[in-house]
PDB file of C-alpha atoms in Angstrom:
ATOM      1  CA  MET A  11       0.000   0.000   0.000  1.00 42.00           C
ATOM      2  CA  GLU A  12       2.776   2.453   0.931  1.00 40.00           C
ATOM      3  CA  GLU A  13       4.716   1.648  -2.257  1.00 45.00           C
ATOM      4  CA  THR A  14       1.605   2.278  -4.350  1.00 50.00           C
ATOM      5  CA  SER A  15       0.990   5.606  -2.614  1.00 46.00           C
ATOM      6  CA  LEU A  16       4.544   6.726  -3.270  1.00 44.00           C
ATOM      7  CA  LYS A  17       4.197   5.857  -6.933  1.00 53.00           C
ATOM      8  CA  LEU A  18       1.072   8.006  -7.085  1.00 52.00           C
ATOM      9  CA  VAL A  19       2.597  10.919  -5.203  1.00 59.00           C
ATOM     10  CA  ASN A  20       5.756  11.120  -7.292  1.00 82.00           C
ATOM     11  CA  PRO A  21       4.170  11.884 -10.697  1.00 86.00           C
ATOM     12  CA  LEU A  22       1.724  14.365  -9.170  1.00 88.00           C
ATOM     13  CA  SER A  23       4.567  16.127  -7.384  1.00 90.00           C
ATOM     14  CA  LEU A  24       6.613  16.198 -10.574  1.00 91.00           C
ATOM     15  CA  LEU A  25       3.677  17.619 -12.490  1.00 93.00           C
ATOM     16  CA  LEU A  26       2.949  20.362  -9.951  1.00 93.00           C
ATOM     17  CA  ALA A  27       6.629  21.245  -9.604  1.00 94.00           C
ATOM     18  CA  SER A  28       7.047  21.427 -13.394  1.00 95.00           C
ATOM     19  CA  LEU A  29       4.063  23.713 -13.828  1.00 96.00           C
ATOM     20  CA  GLY A  30       5.184  25.843 -10.888  1.00 95.00           C
ATOM     21  CA  TYR A  31       8.625  26.197 -12.459  1.00 96.00           C
ATOM     22  CA  SER A  32       6.999  27.133 -15.779  1.00 95.00           C
ATOM     23  CA  TYR A  33       4.696  29.738 -14.238  1.00 95.00           C
ATOM     24  CA  PHE A  34       6.908  31.380 -11.647  1.00 95.00           C
ATOM     25  CA  PHE A  35      10.269  31.220 -13.439  1.00 95.00           C
ATOM     26  CA  VAL A  36      10.091  30.429 -17.155  1.00 94.00           C
ATOM     27  CA  ALA A  37       7.224  32.869 -17.746  1.00 93.00           C
ATOM     28  CA  LYS A  38       9.602  35.735 -16.892  1.00 93.00           C
ATOM     29  CA  ILE A  39      12.070  34.738 -19.646  1.00 94.00           C
ATOM     30  CA  PRO A  40      11.737  36.565 -23.001  1.00 93.00           C
ATOM     31  CA  ASN A  41       9.573  34.772 -25.551  1.00 94.00           C
ATOM     32  CA  GLY A  42      11.254  32.664 -28.181  1.00 93.00           C
ATOM     33  CA  ILE A  43      13.942  30.019 -28.377  1.00 94.00           C
ATOM     34  CA  LEU A  44      15.451  30.899 -24.990  1.00 95.00           C
ATOM     35  CA  LYS A  45      12.157  30.252 -23.210  1.00 95.00           C
ATOM     36  CA  LEU A  46      11.801  27.016 -25.169  1.00 95.00           C
ATOM     37  CA  ILE A  47      15.244  25.856 -23.999  1.00 96.00           C
ATOM     38  CA  PHE A  48      14.339  26.470 -20.372  1.00 96.00           C
ATOM     39  CA  LEU A  49      11.160  24.406 -20.835  1.00 96.00           C
ATOM     40  CA  LEU A  50      12.965  21.330 -22.211  1.00 96.00           C
ATOM     41  CA  PRO A  51      13.193  19.689 -18.734  1.00 95.00           C
ATOM     42  CA  VAL A  52       9.430  20.138 -18.357  1.00 96.00           C
ATOM     43  CA  PHE A  53       8.780  18.460 -21.704  1.00 96.00           C
ATOM     44  CA  TYR A  54      10.931  15.545 -20.559  1.00 95.00           C
ATOM     45  CA  ILE A  55       9.032  15.216 -17.272  1.00 94.00           C
ATOM     46  CA  PHE A  56       5.723  15.312 -19.134  1.00 95.00           C
ATOM     47  CA  SER A  57       6.985  12.450 -21.298  1.00 94.00           C
ATOM     48  CA  ILE A  58       7.695  10.164 -18.324  1.00 92.00           C
ATOM     49  CA  VAL A  59       4.635  10.901 -16.162  1.00 93.00           C
ATOM     50  CA  PRO A  60       2.410   8.248 -17.879  1.00 93.00           C
ATOM     51  CA  TRP A  61       4.944   5.492 -17.130  1.00 91.00           C
ATOM     52  CA  TYR A  62       4.243   5.809 -13.406  1.00 89.00           C
ATOM     53  CA  PHE A  63       0.828   4.210 -13.914  1.00 88.00           C
ATOM     54  CA  PRO A  64       0.321   0.487 -14.605  1.00 86.00           C
ATOM     55  CA  SER A  65      -3.113   0.892 -16.218  1.00 88.00           C
ATOM     56  CA  ALA A  66      -3.177   1.134 -20.026  1.00 87.00           C
ATOM     57  CA  LEU A  67      -6.210   3.407 -19.800  1.00 88.00           C
ATOM     58  CA  LEU A  68      -4.473   5.837 -17.434  1.00 91.00           C
ATOM     59  CA  ARG A  69      -1.314   5.851 -19.546  1.00 92.00           C
ATOM     60  CA  GLY A  70      -3.387   6.634 -22.608  1.00 91.00           C
ATOM     61  CA  VAL A  71      -5.328   9.446 -20.919  1.00 92.00           C
ATOM     62  CA  LEU A  72      -2.245  11.014 -19.321  1.00 94.00           C
ATOM     63  CA  SER A  73      -0.152  10.787 -22.471  1.00 94.00           C
ATOM     64  CA  PHE A  74      -2.916  12.634 -24.295  1.00 94.00           C
ATOM     65  CA  PHE A  75      -3.612  15.388 -21.768  1.00 95.00           C
ATOM     66  CA  ILE A  76      -0.073  15.816 -20.372  1.00 95.00           C
ATOM     67  CA  THR A  77       2.524  14.564 -22.857  1.00 95.00           C
ATOM     68  CA  TRP A  78       0.714  15.889 -25.920  1.00 95.00           C
ATOM     69  CA  ILE A  79      -1.740  18.673 -25.084  1.00 95.00           C
ATOM     70  CA  ALA A  80      -0.050  20.306 -22.075  1.00 96.00           C
ATOM     71  CA  SER A  81       3.312  20.210 -23.870  1.00 96.00           C
ATOM     72  CA  SER A  82       1.720  21.822 -26.932  1.00 96.00           C
ATOM     73  CA  LYS A  83       0.215  24.588 -24.810  1.00 96.00           C
ATOM     74  CA  LEU A  84       3.606  25.286 -23.267  1.00 96.00           C
ATOM     75  CA  LEU A  85       5.182  25.293 -26.730  1.00 95.00           C
ATOM     76  CA  LEU A  86       2.708  27.952 -27.839  1.00 95.00           C
ATOM     77  CA  PHE A  87       3.360  29.813 -24.589  1.00 95.00           C
ATOM     78  CA  CYS A  88       7.048  30.055 -25.546  1.00 94.00           C
ATOM     79  CA  PHE A  89       6.101  32.136 -28.579  1.00 93.00           C
ATOM     80  CA  ASN A  90       3.449  34.292 -26.922  1.00 93.00           C
ATOM     81  CA  GLN A  91       0.515  32.269 -28.234  1.00 93.00           C
ATOM     82  CA  GLY A  92      -2.123  29.888 -26.966  1.00 91.00           C
ATOM     83  CA  PRO A  93      -4.551  29.674 -24.045  1.00 92.00           C
ATOM     84  CA  LEU A  94      -1.928  30.005 -21.294  1.00 93.00           C
ATOM     85  CA  LEU A  95      -1.483  33.689 -22.145  1.00 90.00           C
ATOM     86  CA  HIS A  96      -4.839  34.430 -20.495  1.00 88.00           C
ATOM     87  CA  CYS A  97      -3.846  32.897 -17.148  1.00 91.00           C
ATOM     88  CA  GLN A  98      -3.622  35.453 -14.336  1.00 90.00           C
ATOM     89  CA  THR A  99      -2.944  33.107 -11.408  1.00 92.00           C
ATOM     90  CA  PHE A 100      -1.113  29.851 -10.826  1.00 94.00           C
ATOM     91  CA  LEU A 101      -4.496  28.144 -10.420  1.00 93.00           C
ATOM     92  CA  ASP A 102      -5.423  29.388 -13.887  1.00 93.00           C
ATOM     93  CA  PHE A 103      -2.150  27.992 -15.213  1.00 95.00           C
ATOM     94  CA  LEU A 104      -2.753  24.580 -13.617  1.00 93.00           C
ATOM     95  CA  VAL A 105      -6.337  24.258 -14.774  1.00 93.00           C
ATOM     96  CA  VAL A 106      -5.764  25.422 -18.346  1.00 94.00           C
ATOM     97  CA  SER A 107      -2.536  23.406 -18.765  1.00 94.00           C
ATOM     98  CA  ILE A 108      -3.806  19.975 -17.789  1.00 93.00           C
ATOM     99  CA  LEU A 109      -7.571  20.104 -18.284  1.00 91.00           C
ATOM    100  CA  PRO A 110      -9.798  20.791 -21.320  1.00 91.00           C
ATOM    101  CA  MET A 111     -10.700  24.159 -19.822  1.00 89.00           C
ATOM    102  CA  LYS A 112     -10.222  27.773 -20.873  1.00 87.00           C
ATOM    103  CA  ILE A 113     -10.557  31.155 -19.220  1.00 88.00           C
ATOM    104  CA  LYS A 114     -13.904  32.781 -19.884  1.00 80.00           C
ATOM    105  CA  HIS A 115     -13.588  35.831 -22.095  1.00 70.00           C
ATOM    106  CA  LYS A 116     -15.682  37.926 -19.746  1.00 62.00           C
ATOM    107  CA  PRO A 117     -15.501  36.407 -16.265  1.00 48.00           C
ATOM    108  CA  ASN A 118     -17.537  38.017 -13.502  1.00 50.00           C
ATOM    109  CA  SER A 119     -15.846  41.136 -12.163  1.00 47.00           C
ATOM    110  CA  ASN A 120     -15.544  39.577  -8.725  1.00 50.00           C
ATOM    111  CA  SER A 121     -14.262  36.190  -9.932  1.00 47.00           C
ATOM    112  CA  SER A 122     -10.704  36.850  -8.750  1.00 50.00           C
ATOM    113  CA  THR A 123     -12.007  37.671  -5.285  1.00 49.00           C
ATOM    114  CA  LYS A 124     -14.079  34.513  -5.285  1.00 47.00           C
ATOM    115  CA  LEU A 125     -11.050  32.426  -6.262  1.00 49.00           C
ATOM    116  CA  SER A 126      -9.146  33.621  -3.223  1.00 50.00           C
ATOM    117  CA  GLN A 127     -11.893  34.142  -0.643  1.00 47.00           C
ATOM    118  CA  SER A 128     -15.049  32.254  -1.472  1.00 46.00           C
ATOM    119  CA  LEU A 129     -15.919  29.095   0.420  1.00 47.00           C
ATOM    120  CA  ILE A 130     -18.081  27.978  -2.479  1.00 75.00           C
ATOM    121  CA  PHE A 131     -15.143  26.778  -4.584  1.00 53.00           C
ATOM    122  CA  ARG A 132     -17.213  25.144  -7.310  1.00 58.00           C
ATOM    123  CA  SER A 133     -19.103  28.381  -7.915  1.00 57.00           C
ATOM    124  CA  ALA A 134     -15.809  30.262  -8.223  1.00 58.00           C
ATOM    125  CA  LEU A 135     -14.541  27.769 -10.811  1.00 65.00           C
ATOM    126  CA  ASP A 136     -17.782  28.036 -12.783  1.00 66.00           C
ATOM    127  CA  ASP A 137     -17.414  31.808 -12.885  1.00 74.00           C
ATOM    128  CA  ARG A 138     -13.811  31.665 -14.042  1.00 82.00           C
ATOM    129  CA  TYR A 139     -13.518  28.687 -16.422  1.00 85.00           C
ATOM    130  CA  GLU A 140     -15.476  26.995 -19.156  1.00 86.00           C
ATOM    131  CA  LEU A 141     -15.135  23.521 -20.620  1.00 86.00           C
ATOM    132  CA  VAL A 142     -13.705  23.257 -24.115  1.00 85.00           C
ATOM    133  CA  GLN A 143     -16.159  21.508 -26.411  1.00 82.00           C
ATOM    134  CA  LEU A 144     -14.679  18.144 -27.337  1.00 85.00           C
ATOM    135  CA  PHE A 145     -17.216  16.787 -29.825  1.00 87.00           C
ATOM    136  CA  ASN A 146     -19.943  18.359 -31.917  1.00 87.00           C
ATOM    137  CA  LYS A 147     -22.234  15.562 -33.156  1.00 88.00           C
ATOM    138  CA  PRO A 148     -19.622  13.860 -35.369  1.00 88.00           C
ATOM    139  CA  TYR A 149     -22.253  11.407 -36.629  1.00 88.00           C
ATOM    140  CA  LEU A 150     -23.810  14.318 -38.574  1.00 89.00           C
ATOM    141  CA  ALA A 151     -20.628  15.186 -40.495  1.00 90.00           C
ATOM    142  CA  THR A 152     -21.319  15.666 -44.206  1.00 89.00           C
ATOM    143  CA  SER A 153     -17.665  15.554 -45.293  1.00 88.00           C
ATOM    144  CA  LEU A 154     -14.278  14.480 -43.994  1.00 88.00           C
ATOM    145  CA  LYS A 155     -13.306  18.135 -43.617  1.00 84.00           C
ATOM    146  CA  ASP A 156     -16.435  18.723 -41.563  1.00 88.00           C
ATOM    147  CA  PHE A 157     -15.742  15.622 -39.449  1.00 89.00           C
ATOM    148  CA  TRP A 158     -12.070  16.317 -38.638  1.00 85.00           C
ATOM    149  CA  GLY A 159     -12.142  20.097 -38.662  1.00 80.00           C
ATOM    150  CA  ARG A 160     -15.369  20.925 -36.813  1.00 84.00           C
ATOM    151  CA  ARG A 161     -16.868  17.876 -35.147  1.00 88.00           C
ATOM    152  CA  TRP A 162     -14.357  15.269 -33.949  1.00 87.00           C
ATOM    153  CA  ASN A 163     -12.122  15.959 -30.928  1.00 86.00           C
ATOM    154  CA  ARG A 164     -12.078  19.709 -31.384  1.00 86.00           C
ATOM    155  CA  TYR A 165      -9.693  19.980 -28.437  1.00 89.00           C
ATOM    156  CA  SER A 166      -6.761  18.334 -30.219  1.00 89.00           C
ATOM    157  CA  SER A 167      -7.848  19.799 -33.575  1.00 87.00           C
ATOM    158  CA  ASN A 168      -7.538  23.330 -32.194  1.00 90.00           C
ATOM    159  CA  ILE A 169      -4.097  22.555 -30.753  1.00 92.00           C
ATOM    160  CA  LEU A 170      -2.913  21.095 -34.072  1.00 92.00           C
ATOM    161  CA  ARG A 171      -4.302  24.113 -35.899  1.00 91.00           C
ATOM    162  CA  GLU A 172      -2.266  26.478 -33.716  1.00 93.00           C
ATOM    163  CA  THR A 173       0.945  24.451 -33.540  1.00 94.00           C
ATOM    164  CA  VAL A 174       1.123  22.913 -37.034  1.00 93.00           C
ATOM    165  CA  TYR A 175      -1.522  24.035 -39.535  1.00 91.00           C
ATOM    166  CA  ASN A 176      -1.271  27.822 -39.145  1.00 92.00           C
ATOM    167  CA  PRO A 177       2.570  28.014 -39.063  1.00 92.00           C
ATOM    168  CA  THR A 178       2.852  25.644 -42.041  1.00 91.00           C
ATOM    169  CA  ARG A 179       0.251  27.517 -44.077  1.00 90.00           C
ATOM    170  CA  ASN A 180       1.848  30.879 -43.285  1.00 89.00           C
ATOM    171  CA  MET A 181       5.280  29.581 -44.254  1.00 88.00           C
ATOM    172  CA  LEU A 182       3.975  28.181 -47.557  1.00 87.00           C
ATOM    173  CA  ASN A 183       2.087  31.394 -48.297  1.00 82.00           C
ATOM    174  CA  GLY A 184       5.373  33.217 -47.760  1.00 76.00           C
ATOM    175  CA  ILE A 185       7.016  31.276 -50.581  1.00 79.00           C
ATOM    176  CA  SER A 186       4.051  31.841 -52.910  1.00 71.00           C
ATOM    177  CA  VAL A 187       2.821  28.303 -53.559  1.00 72.00           C
ATOM    178  CA  GLY A 188      -0.786  29.432 -53.835  1.00 76.00           C
ATOM    179  CA  VAL A 189      -3.457  29.728 -51.177  1.00 79.00           C
ATOM    180  CA  GLY A 190      -5.234  26.490 -52.097  1.00 76.00           C
ATOM    181  CA  THR A 191      -2.030  24.464 -52.284  1.00 79.00           C
ATOM    182  CA  ALA A 192      -0.823  25.934 -48.981  1.00 84.00           C
ATOM    183  CA  ARG A 193      -4.046  24.900 -47.262  1.00 83.00           C
ATOM    184  CA  ILE A 194      -3.920  21.350 -48.595  1.00 80.00           C
ATOM    185  CA  LEU A 195      -0.247  20.856 -47.739  1.00 84.00           C
ATOM    186  CA  ALA A 196      -0.752  22.369 -44.268  1.00 87.00           C
ATOM    187  CA  LEU A 197      -3.713  20.048 -43.723  1.00 83.00           C
ATOM    188  CA  ILE A 198      -1.747  16.976 -44.762  1.00 83.00           C
ATOM    189  CA  CYS A 199       1.191  18.073 -42.592  1.00 88.00           C
ATOM    190  CA  SER A 200      -1.151  18.494 -39.609  1.00 89.00           C
ATOM    191  CA  LEU A 201      -2.585  15.017 -40.078  1.00 85.00           C
ATOM    192  CA  VAL A 202       0.877  13.470 -40.403  1.00 88.00           C
ATOM    193  CA  VAL A 203       1.872  15.122 -37.117  1.00 92.00           C
ATOM    194  CA  SER A 204      -1.405  13.948 -35.596  1.00 90.00           C
ATOM    195  CA  GLY A 205      -0.599  10.424 -36.745  1.00 89.00           C
ATOM    196  CA  VAL A 206       2.869  10.521 -35.164  1.00 91.00           C
ATOM    197  CA  LEU A 207       1.405  11.844 -31.913  1.00 93.00           C
ATOM    198  CA  HIS A 208      -1.204   9.092 -31.903  1.00 90.00           C
ATOM    199  CA  GLU A 209       1.615   6.588 -32.437  1.00 89.00           C
ATOM    200  CA  MET A 210       3.084   8.052 -29.248  1.00 92.00           C
ATOM    201  CA  LEU A 211      -0.198   7.434 -27.395  1.00 90.00           C
ATOM    202  CA  PHE A 212      -0.259   3.838 -28.617  1.00 86.00           C
ATOM    203  CA  TYR A 213       3.383   3.493 -27.555  1.00 89.00           C
ATOM    204  CA  TYR A 214       2.361   4.296 -23.986  1.00 91.00           C
ATOM    205  CA  ILE A 215      -0.751   2.115 -24.120  1.00 87.00           C
ATOM    206  CA  THR A 216       1.152  -0.919 -25.445  1.00 84.00           C
ATOM    207  CA  CYS A 217       3.983  -0.575 -22.897  1.00 84.00           C
ATOM    208  CA  GLY A 218       6.577   0.690 -25.344  1.00 83.00           C
ATOM    209  CA  LYS A 219       5.990  -1.748 -28.176  1.00 81.00           C
ATOM    210  CA  LYS A 220       7.747  -0.764 -31.408  1.00 82.00           C
ATOM    211  CA  PRO A 221       5.371   1.301 -33.602  1.00 81.00           C
ATOM    212  CA  THR A 222       3.925  -0.353 -36.704  1.00 81.00           C
ATOM    213  CA  TRP A 223       3.027   3.086 -38.167  1.00 85.00           C
ATOM    214  CA  GLU A 224      -0.469   1.887 -39.025  1.00 84.00           C
ATOM    215  CA  VAL A 225      -1.863   4.730 -36.907  1.00 84.00           C
ATOM    216  CA  THR A 226       0.150   7.296 -38.857  1.00 87.00           C
ATOM    217  CA  CYS A 227      -1.045   5.703 -42.090  1.00 87.00           C
ATOM    218  CA  TYR A 228      -4.607   6.168 -40.877  1.00 88.00           C
ATOM    219  CA  PHE A 229      -4.226   9.929 -40.500  1.00 87.00           C
ATOM    220  CA  VAL A 230      -2.222  10.303 -43.715  1.00 86.00           C
ATOM    221  CA  LEU A 231      -5.027   8.426 -45.480  1.00 89.00           C
ATOM    222  CA  GLN A 232      -7.587  10.835 -44.002  1.00 88.00           C
ATOM    223  CA  GLY A 233      -5.552  13.810 -45.257  1.00 84.00           C
ATOM    224  CA  LEU A 234      -5.231  12.381 -48.779  1.00 87.00           C
ATOM    225  CA  ALA A 235      -8.923  11.505 -48.808  1.00 89.00           C
ATOM    226  CA  MET A 236      -9.797  15.076 -47.795  1.00 86.00           C
ATOM    227  CA  ALA A 237      -7.651  16.469 -50.604  1.00 83.00           C
ATOM    228  CA  LEU A 238      -9.362  14.122 -53.071  1.00 88.00           C
ATOM    229  CA  GLU A 239     -12.747  15.032 -51.622  1.00 87.00           C
ATOM    230  CA  ALA A 240     -12.064  18.737 -52.188  1.00 83.00           C
ATOM    231  CA  ALA A 241     -11.045  18.077 -55.803  1.00 84.00           C
ATOM    232  CA  VAL A 242     -14.179  16.000 -56.473  1.00 86.00           C
ATOM    233  CA  LYS A 243     -16.376  18.724 -54.986  1.00 83.00           C
ATOM    234  CA  LYS A 244     -14.867  21.300 -57.340  1.00 83.00           C
ATOM    235  CA  VAL A 245     -15.612  19.071 -60.335  1.00 85.00           C
ATOM    236  CA  ALA A 246     -19.124  18.366 -59.031  1.00 83.00           C
ATOM    237  CA  LEU A 247     -19.754  22.090 -58.641  1.00 79.00           C
ATOM    238  CA  VAL A 248     -18.776  22.719 -62.255  1.00 79.00           C
ATOM    239  CA  LYS A 249     -20.829  19.772 -63.533  1.00 76.00           C
ATOM    240  CA  GLY A 250     -23.815  20.652 -61.380  1.00 78.00           C
ATOM    241  CA  TRP A 251     -23.769  17.344 -59.520  1.00 78.00           C
ATOM    242  CA  SER A 252     -25.007  17.064 -55.956  1.00 77.00           C
ATOM    243  CA  LEU A 253     -25.222  14.397 -53.273  1.00 76.00           C
ATOM    244  CA  HIS A 254     -28.088  14.152 -50.815  1.00 80.00           C
ATOM    245  CA  PRO A 255     -27.001  15.177 -47.269  1.00 80.00           C
ATOM    246  CA  LEU A 256     -27.919  11.718 -45.961  1.00 87.00           C
ATOM    247  CA  GLY A 257     -25.670  10.146 -48.573  1.00 85.00           C
ATOM    248  CA  SER A 258     -22.846  12.492 -47.543  1.00 88.00           C
ATOM    249  CA  ILE A 259     -23.263  11.480 -43.895  1.00 89.00           C
ATOM    250  CA  ILE A 260     -23.275   7.757 -44.728  1.00 91.00           C
ATOM    251  CA  TYR A 261     -20.194   8.089 -46.941  1.00 87.00           C
ATOM    252  CA  THR A 262     -18.283  10.166 -44.369  1.00 91.00           C
ATOM    253  CA  CYS A 263     -19.090   8.054 -41.304  1.00 90.00           C
ATOM    254  CA  GLY A 264     -18.652   4.817 -43.243  1.00 91.00           C
ATOM    255  CA  PHE A 265     -15.184   5.777 -44.477  1.00 92.00           C
ATOM    256  CA  VAL A 266     -14.038   6.977 -41.046  1.00 90.00           C
ATOM    257  CA  VAL A 267     -15.377   3.898 -39.207  1.00 90.00           C
ATOM    258  CA  PHE A 268     -13.993   1.389 -41.710  1.00 89.00           C
ATOM    259  CA  THR A 269     -10.503   2.892 -41.797  1.00 89.00           C
ATOM    260  CA  PHE A 270     -10.588   3.394 -38.019  1.00 86.00           C
ATOM    261  CA  TYR A 271     -11.298  -0.309 -37.464  1.00 83.00           C
ATOM    262  CA  TRP A 272      -8.711  -1.378 -40.034  1.00 81.00           C
ATOM    263  CA  LEU A 273      -5.780   0.798 -38.965  1.00 78.00           C
ATOM    264  CA  LEU A 274      -6.480   1.675 -35.306  1.00 75.00           C
ATOM    265  CA  VAL A 275      -8.682  -0.914 -33.600  1.00 74.00           C
ATOM    266  CA  LEU A 276      -7.003  -4.017 -34.988  1.00 71.00           C
ATOM    267  CA  PRO A 277      -3.456  -2.894 -34.042  1.00 65.00           C
ATOM    268  CA  VAL A 278      -4.582  -2.207 -30.451  1.00 64.00           C
ATOM    269  CA  TRP A 279      -6.286  -5.573 -30.116  1.00 68.00           C
ATOM    270  CA  ARG A 280      -3.236  -7.280 -31.568  1.00 63.00           C
ATOM    271  CA  ASP A 281      -0.556  -5.500 -29.547  1.00 57.00           C
ATOM    272  CA  GLY A 282      -2.296  -3.935 -26.553  1.00 52.00           C
ATOM    273  CA  LYS A 283      -1.594  -4.833 -22.923  1.00 54.00           C
ATOM    274  CA  ASN A 284      -3.573  -3.849 -19.879  1.00 55.00           C
ATOM    275  CA  SER A 285      -0.487  -3.392 -17.705  1.00 58.00           C
ATOM    276  CA  CYS A 286       3.277  -3.217 -18.143  1.00 64.00           C
ATOM    277  CA  ASP A 287       5.510  -5.878 -16.633  1.00 57.00           C
ATOM    278  CA  LYS A 288       7.875  -3.126 -15.491  1.00 52.00           C
ATOM    279  CA  LEU A 289       7.231   0.589 -15.245  1.00 53.00           C
ATOM    280  CA  ARG A 290       9.657   2.705 -17.273  1.00 59.00           C
ATOM    281  CA  VAL A 291      10.560   5.122 -14.447  1.00 57.00           C
TER     282      VAL A 291
END
């Protein structure tokens, strides 16, 4: 029992200490590469936190929220971007870093007082924070772009948009490749990065098993299919063709589910483990 408690305390202490270091010290460093360098130890700590937990489910959840999302938010923070810029207290920094929460644009004028003085803590949190919408009826998506861009896991989609899509598109626009081409290439680049990051999640879930890259192939396939979809829509617009909305929904959901089962579900069933024989910490 004592050994288990220590294992639980250590990662939580590491997490709190890392975020405290980021908020109280690194935040005072000028934005840019220098701030990024000082955050490298935090990125490393975030990468080992999931290994403290024997459960595959916990490793998967923590690798998503801590190793991927929290690290991405800190990366944006290095360059004066992202949701952490709106944090005014260390509590703000903790909540926004590790949870799918954001600061309300117009919190109540007395919310700061409530955070420090109110005994009704839940009410104070409700006044200060709001939950980021994760899903928006993905089963009603009428295209792959609609599914991945506006309906499925909007939390990670927004992070990928800020960290990969926008910088890539801006860079390509700067070398004059064309607006349409820049968007397509930035989209494909974002999905490739998403695939690699999902490989990382599966790496934690399967106790460090060597990646098969089927997960990356899944997201690359989605990106190529979206590019093809956009081209077909342009031709259909010229020809005057149209597809009934119900047909669009069936095609979109059918393609996503089939490829999901083929390239994501089967690899997990084949290689997944519920617990690691030895924790990697």
